């Protein structure tokens, strides 16, 4: 249903499609929010499918279903689709075996991304780009361990990038550009491999990927969570050593030179001592 003139909100009846694996409503005029009941997409909640012993029902053009065992049609029917995959339109012959994707891009959807999306553990691709979504990125997206492509670009999403995104091992394409994100870009695992284009257009975002230092990078008085750093034994030792040297230098300097500078009799006695010492050394050498 991509590229039509559909308008209005996403119907609640979508949530009854428990076995749906591909949902493409992109390039329409849909508005309002994304329903939280999408967690009812049972097929997208399954993390993996074993094609050798799993039975699928694929609805064809003639509105009758065809039973497929292990990916082979009993009537010789082969399902093929074109799909926007990681930013490129590609063809898939048996998408029901792996591809589980939601594409709601290029609409006028508003509101926050529902945290219930974290229930779709088998989701491989999620594209919500080019909408008017706001709020923060739900940390529950980090539960999508099968996710390979995530595109939330060109919205009004704010807040920090949740560190849970860096825990998604299979994530290959990430686009969070042109939002209102702030703070430090998370690090860890493969997150450093994403290019600057994945984060550009977020004025308050900082990190190595953008070659932009974050406030407080030069201040080591607090940890990443805002807590004072734990001082180890070496730190305490060197802190005491430098403090002792400073006190010793101050005491020795003013203990010796202070009286000479401030009290005249001491200066006279010190000069006489130096004269006698000089005479003694001179006589001893000659």
Coordinates of C-alpha atoms in Angstrom, one line a residue:
X1 CA 0.0 0.0 0.0
X2 CA 3.0 2.2 -0.5
X3 CA 2.8 5.4 -2.5
X4 CA -1.0 6.0 -2.5
X5 CA -3.1 8.9 -1.2
X6 CA -4.2 7.2 2.1
X7 CA -5.1 9.7 4.8
X8 CA -6.3 9.8 8.3
X9 CA -4.9 7.8 11.2
X10 CA -3.6 4.3 11.3
X11 CA -6.7 2.1 11.9
X12 CA -6.9 0.1 15.1
X13 CA -7.9 -2.9 13.0
X14 CA -4.2 -3.3 11.9
X15 CA -3.6 -4.7 15.3
X16 CA -5.7 -7.8 14.5
X17 CA -3.2 -8.8 11.8
X18 CA -1.3 -11.1 14.1
X19 CA 0.5 -13.0 11.3
X20 CA 1.6 -10.0 9.3
X21 CA 5.3 -9.8 8.6
X22 CA 5.5 -7.0 6.1
X23 CA 3.8 -3.7 6.7
X24 CA 4.5 -0.9 4.1
X25 CA 2.3 2.2 4.3
X26 CA 5.1 4.6 3.3
X27 CA 4.6 7.6 1.1
X28 CA 1.0 8.4 2.1
X29 CA -0.7 11.1 4.0
X30 CA -1.3 9.2 7.3
X31 CA -1.4 11.3 10.4
X32 CA -1.8 11.2 14.2
X33 CA 0.1 8.6 16.2
X34 CA 1.4 5.1 15.9
X35 CA -0.9 2.7 17.8
X36 CA 0.7 0.9 20.8
X37 CA -1.2 -2.3 20.0
X38 CA 1.4 -3.1 17.3
X39 CA 2.8 -5.5 19.9
X40 CA 0.0 -7.8 18.7
X41 CA 2.0 -8.5 15.6
X42 CA 2.8 -12.0 16.8
X43 CA 4.8 -13.0 13.7
X44 CA 7.1 -10.1 14.2
X45 CA 7.6 -11.1 17.8
X46 CA 9.1 -14.4 16.9
X47 CA 12.9 -14.2 16.9
X48 CA 13.6 -16.8 14.2
X49 CA 11.8 -19.1 11.8
X50 CA 13.0 -22.6 10.8
X51 CA 12.0 -22.9 7.2
X52 CA 12.5 -26.7 7.3
X53 CA 9.6 -27.5 9.5
X54 CA 7.4 -24.4 9.5
X55 CA 4.1 -23.9 7.6
X56 CA 3.3 -20.5 6.2
X57 CA 0.1 -19.1 4.7
X58 CA 0.7 -16.5 2.0
X59 CA -2.3 -14.6 0.6
X60 CA -2.2 -14.3 -3.2
X61 CA -3.8 -11.9 -5.6
X62 CA -6.9 -14.0 -6.0
X63 CA -7.6 -13.6 -2.3
X64 CA -7.1 -17.3 -1.6
X65 CA -4.3 -18.6 0.5
X66 CA -1.6 -21.0 -0.7
X67 CA 0.1 -23.3 1.8
X68 CA 3.9 -23.4 1.6
X69 CA 6.1 -26.0 3.3
X70 CA 9.7 -25.3 3.7
X71 CA 9.5 -22.5 1.2
X72 CA 8.1 -24.6 -1.7
X73 CA 4.6 -23.9 -3.0
X74 CA 2.2 -26.7 -3.6
X75 CA 0.9 -25.0 -6.7
X76 CA 4.2 -23.6 -8.0
X77 CA 3.4 -20.1 -6.8
X78 CA 6.4 -18.0 -5.9
X79 CA 6.0 -14.8 -3.9
X80 CA 8.2 -11.9 -5.0
X81 CA 8.2 -8.3 -3.8
X82 CA 10.2 -5.1 -4.0
X83 CA 11.1 -3.6 -0.7
X84 CA 13.0 -0.5 0.5
X85 CA 15.8 -2.3 2.4
X86 CA 18.5 -0.3 4.2
X87 CA 17.8 2.7 2.0
X88 CA 17.8 0.8 -1.3
X89 CA 14.9 -0.7 -3.1
X90 CA 15.5 -4.5 -3.6
X91 CA 13.7 -7.6 -4.7
X92 CA 12.9 -10.6 -2.5
X93 CA 11.7 -14.0 -3.7
X94 CA 10.8 -15.6 -0.4
X95 CA 10.5 -12.7 2.0
X96 CA 8.3 -14.7 4.4
X97 CA 11.3 -16.8 5.4
X98 CA 13.2 -13.9 7.0
X99 CA 12.0 -10.4 6.2
X100 CA 10.0 -8.8 9.0
X101 CA 9.7 -5.2 8.4
X102 CA 7.6 -2.1 9.2
X103 CA 7.9 1.0 6.9
X104 CA 5.8 4.0 7.8
X105 CA 8.1 6.5 6.3
X106 CA 7.2 9.7 4.5
X107 CA 3.8 10.4 6.2
X108 CA 2.6 12.9 8.7
X109 CA 2.7 10.7 11.8
X110 CA 2.9 12.6 15.1
X111 CA 3.4 11.7 18.7
X112 CA 6.0 9.5 20.3
X113 CA 7.4 6.2 19.2
X114 CA 5.5 3.6 21.3
X115 CA 7.7 1.7 23.6
X116 CA 5.7 -1.4 22.7
X117 CA 7.8 -1.7 19.6
X118 CA 10.3 -3.5 21.9
X119 CA 8.0 -6.5 21.8
X120 CA 8.7 -7.2 18.1
X121 CA 11.8 -9.2 18.8
X122 CA 11.9 -10.6 15.2
X123 CA 11.8 -7.3 13.5
X124 CA 14.6 -6.9 11.0
X125 CA 13.9 -3.4 9.6
X126 CA 12.1 -0.4 11.1
X127 CA 11.7 2.8 9.0
X128 CA 9.8 5.7 10.6
X129 CA 11.7 8.5 8.8
X130 CA 10.3 11.7 7.3
X131 CA 7.4 12.1 9.8
X132 CA 6.6 14.5 12.6
X133 CA 7.4 12.2 15.5
X134 CA 8.5 13.7 18.7
X135 CA 9.6 12.6 22.2
X136 CA 12.6 10.4 22.9
X137 CA 13.8 7.2 21.3
X138 CA 12.4 4.4 23.6
X139 CA 15.2 2.3 25.1
X140 CA 13.1 -0.8 24.5
X141 CA 14.3 -0.7 20.8
X142 CA 17.5 -2.2 22.2
X143 CA 15.5 -5.4 22.8
X144 CA 15.2 -5.9 19.0
X145 CA 18.1 -8.3 18.7
X146 CA 17.3 -9.2 15.1
X147 CA 17.2 -5.6 13.9
X148 CA 19.5 -4.9 10.9
X149 CA 18.2 -1.5 9.8
X150 CA 16.8 1.4 11.8
X151 CA 15.8 4.7 10.2
X152 CA 14.3 7.5 12.4
X153 CA 15.7 10.4 10.4
X154 CA 14.0 13.7 9.7
X155 CA 11.6 13.8 12.6
X156 CA 11.5 16.0 15.8
X157 CA 12.9 13.3 18.1
X158 CA 14.7 14.8 21.1
X159 CA 16.7 13.6 24.1
X160 CA 19.7 11.3 24.2
X161 CA 20.4 8.2 22.1
X162 CA 19.7 5.3 24.4
X163 CA 22.8 3.2 25.0
X164 CA 20.7 0.1 24.5
X165 CA 21.0 0.6 20.7
X166 CA 24.7 -0.2 20.9
X167 CA 23.8 -3.7 22.2
X168 CA 22.1 -4.7 18.9
X169 CA 24.6 -7.0 17.3
X170 CA 23.1 -7.2 13.8
X171 CA 22.4 -3.5 13.3
X172 CA 24.1 -2.5 10.0
X173 CA 22.3 0.6 9.0
X174 CA 21.4 3.4 11.4
X175 CA 20.0 6.8 10.5
X176 CA 19.1 9.3 13.2
X177 CA 20.0 12.4 11.3
X178 CA 18.1 15.6 11.2
X179 CA 16.3 15.4 14.6
X180 CA 16.8 17.3 17.9
X181 CA 18.9 14.7 19.7
X182 CA 21.4 15.8 22.3
X183 CA 24.2 14.5 24.4
X184 CA 27.0 12.1 23.7
X185 CA 26.7 9.4 21.0
X186 CA 26.9 6.0 22.7
X187 CA 30.0 3.9 22.3
X188 CA 30.6 0.2 22.3
X189 CA 30.7 -2.7 19.9
X190 CA 30.1 -1.6 16.3
X191 CA 28.6 1.8 17.1
X192 CA 31.8 3.6 16.2
X193 CA 31.6 2.2 12.7
X194 CA 28.5 4.3 11.8
X195 CA 29.5 7.4 9.7
X196 CA 28.8 11.0 10.6
X197 CA 25.8 11.1 8.1
X198 CA 24.0 8.8 10.6
X199 CA 23.9 11.6 13.2
X200 CA 24.2 14.9 11.3
X201 CA 21.6 17.6 11.7
X202 CA 21.4 17.2 15.5
X203 CA 23.0 20.4 16.7
X204 CA 23.4 19.3 20.4
X205 CA 24.7 15.9 19.6
X206 CA 28.5 15.3 20.1
X207 CA 31.0 12.4 20.0
X208 CA 33.8 10.9 18.0
X209 CA 31.6 10.1 15.0
X210 CA 30.9 13.8 14.5
X211 CA 34.4 14.9 15.4
X212 CA 32.8 17.1 18.0
X213 CA 33.9 17.1 21.7
X214 CA 31.3 17.0 24.4
X215 CA 31.1 19.5 27.2
X216 CA 33.2 18.2 30.1
X217 CA 35.5 16.0 28.0
X218 CA 38.5 17.9 29.5
X219 CA 37.1 17.7 33.1
X220 CA 37.8 14.4 34.7
X221 CA 36.3 15.4 38.1
X222 CA 33.2 13.4 37.5
X223 CA 32.4 10.1 35.8
X224 CA 30.1 9.4 32.9
X225 CA 27.1 9.1 35.3
X226 CA 28.0 12.4 37.1
X227 CA 29.5 10.6 40.1
X228 CA 32.9 11.4 41.6
X229 CA 35.6 9.0 40.4
X230 CA 36.9 6.4 42.8
X231 CA 40.5 7.3 44.0
X232 CA 42.8 4.3 43.9
X233 CA 45.9 3.6 46.0
X234 CA 48.3 5.1 43.5
X235 CA 46.3 8.3 43.3
X236 CA 46.3 8.7 47.1
X237 CA 50.1 8.0 47.2
X238 CA 51.0 10.5 44.6
X239 CA 48.6 13.1 46.0
X240 CA 50.3 12.7 49.4
X241 CA 53.8 12.9 47.9
X242 CA 53.1 16.1 45.9
X243 CA 51.5 17.7 49.0
X244 CA 54.5 16.8 51.1
X245 CA 56.9 18.2 48.6
X246 CA 55.0 21.4 48.4
X247 CA 54.8 21.8 52.2
X248 CA 58.5 21.0 52.5
X249 CA 59.6 23.5 49.8
X250 CA 57.5 26.2 51.4
X251 CA 58.8 25.5 54.9
X252 CA 62.4 25.2 53.9
X253 CA 62.4 28.3 51.7
X254 CA 60.8 30.7 54.2
X255 CA 62.4 29.0 57.2
X256 CA 65.9 29.8 55.8
X257 CA 65.5 32.9 53.7
X258 CA 62.6 34.5 55.6
X259 CA 64.7 35.5 58.6
X260 CA 67.5 36.7 56.4
X261 CA 65.2 39.0 54.5
X262 CA 63.2 40.2 57.4
X263 CA 65.7 40.4 60.3
X264 CA 69.0 42.4 59.9
X265 CA 71.1 40.7 62.6
X266 CA 70.5 37.4 60.9
X267 CA 71.7 38.8 57.6
X268 CA 74.9 40.1 59.2
X269 CA 75.6 36.8 60.9
X270 CA 74.9 34.8 57.7
X271 CA 77.3 37.1 55.7
X272 CA 80.1 36.7 58.3
X273 CA 79.6 32.9 58.2
X274 CA 79.9 32.9 54.4
X275 CA 83.1 35.0 54.6
X276 CA 84.7 32.6 57.1
X277 CA 83.7 29.6 55.0
X278 CA 85.2 31.2 51.9
X279 CA 88.5 32.0 53.6
X280 CA 88.7 28.4 55.0
X281 CA 88.1 26.8 51.6
X282 CA 90.6 29.2 50.0
X283 CA 93.3 28.3 52.5
X284 CA 92.6 24.6 52.3
X285 CA 92.9 24.6 48.5
X286 CA 96.2 26.6 48.5

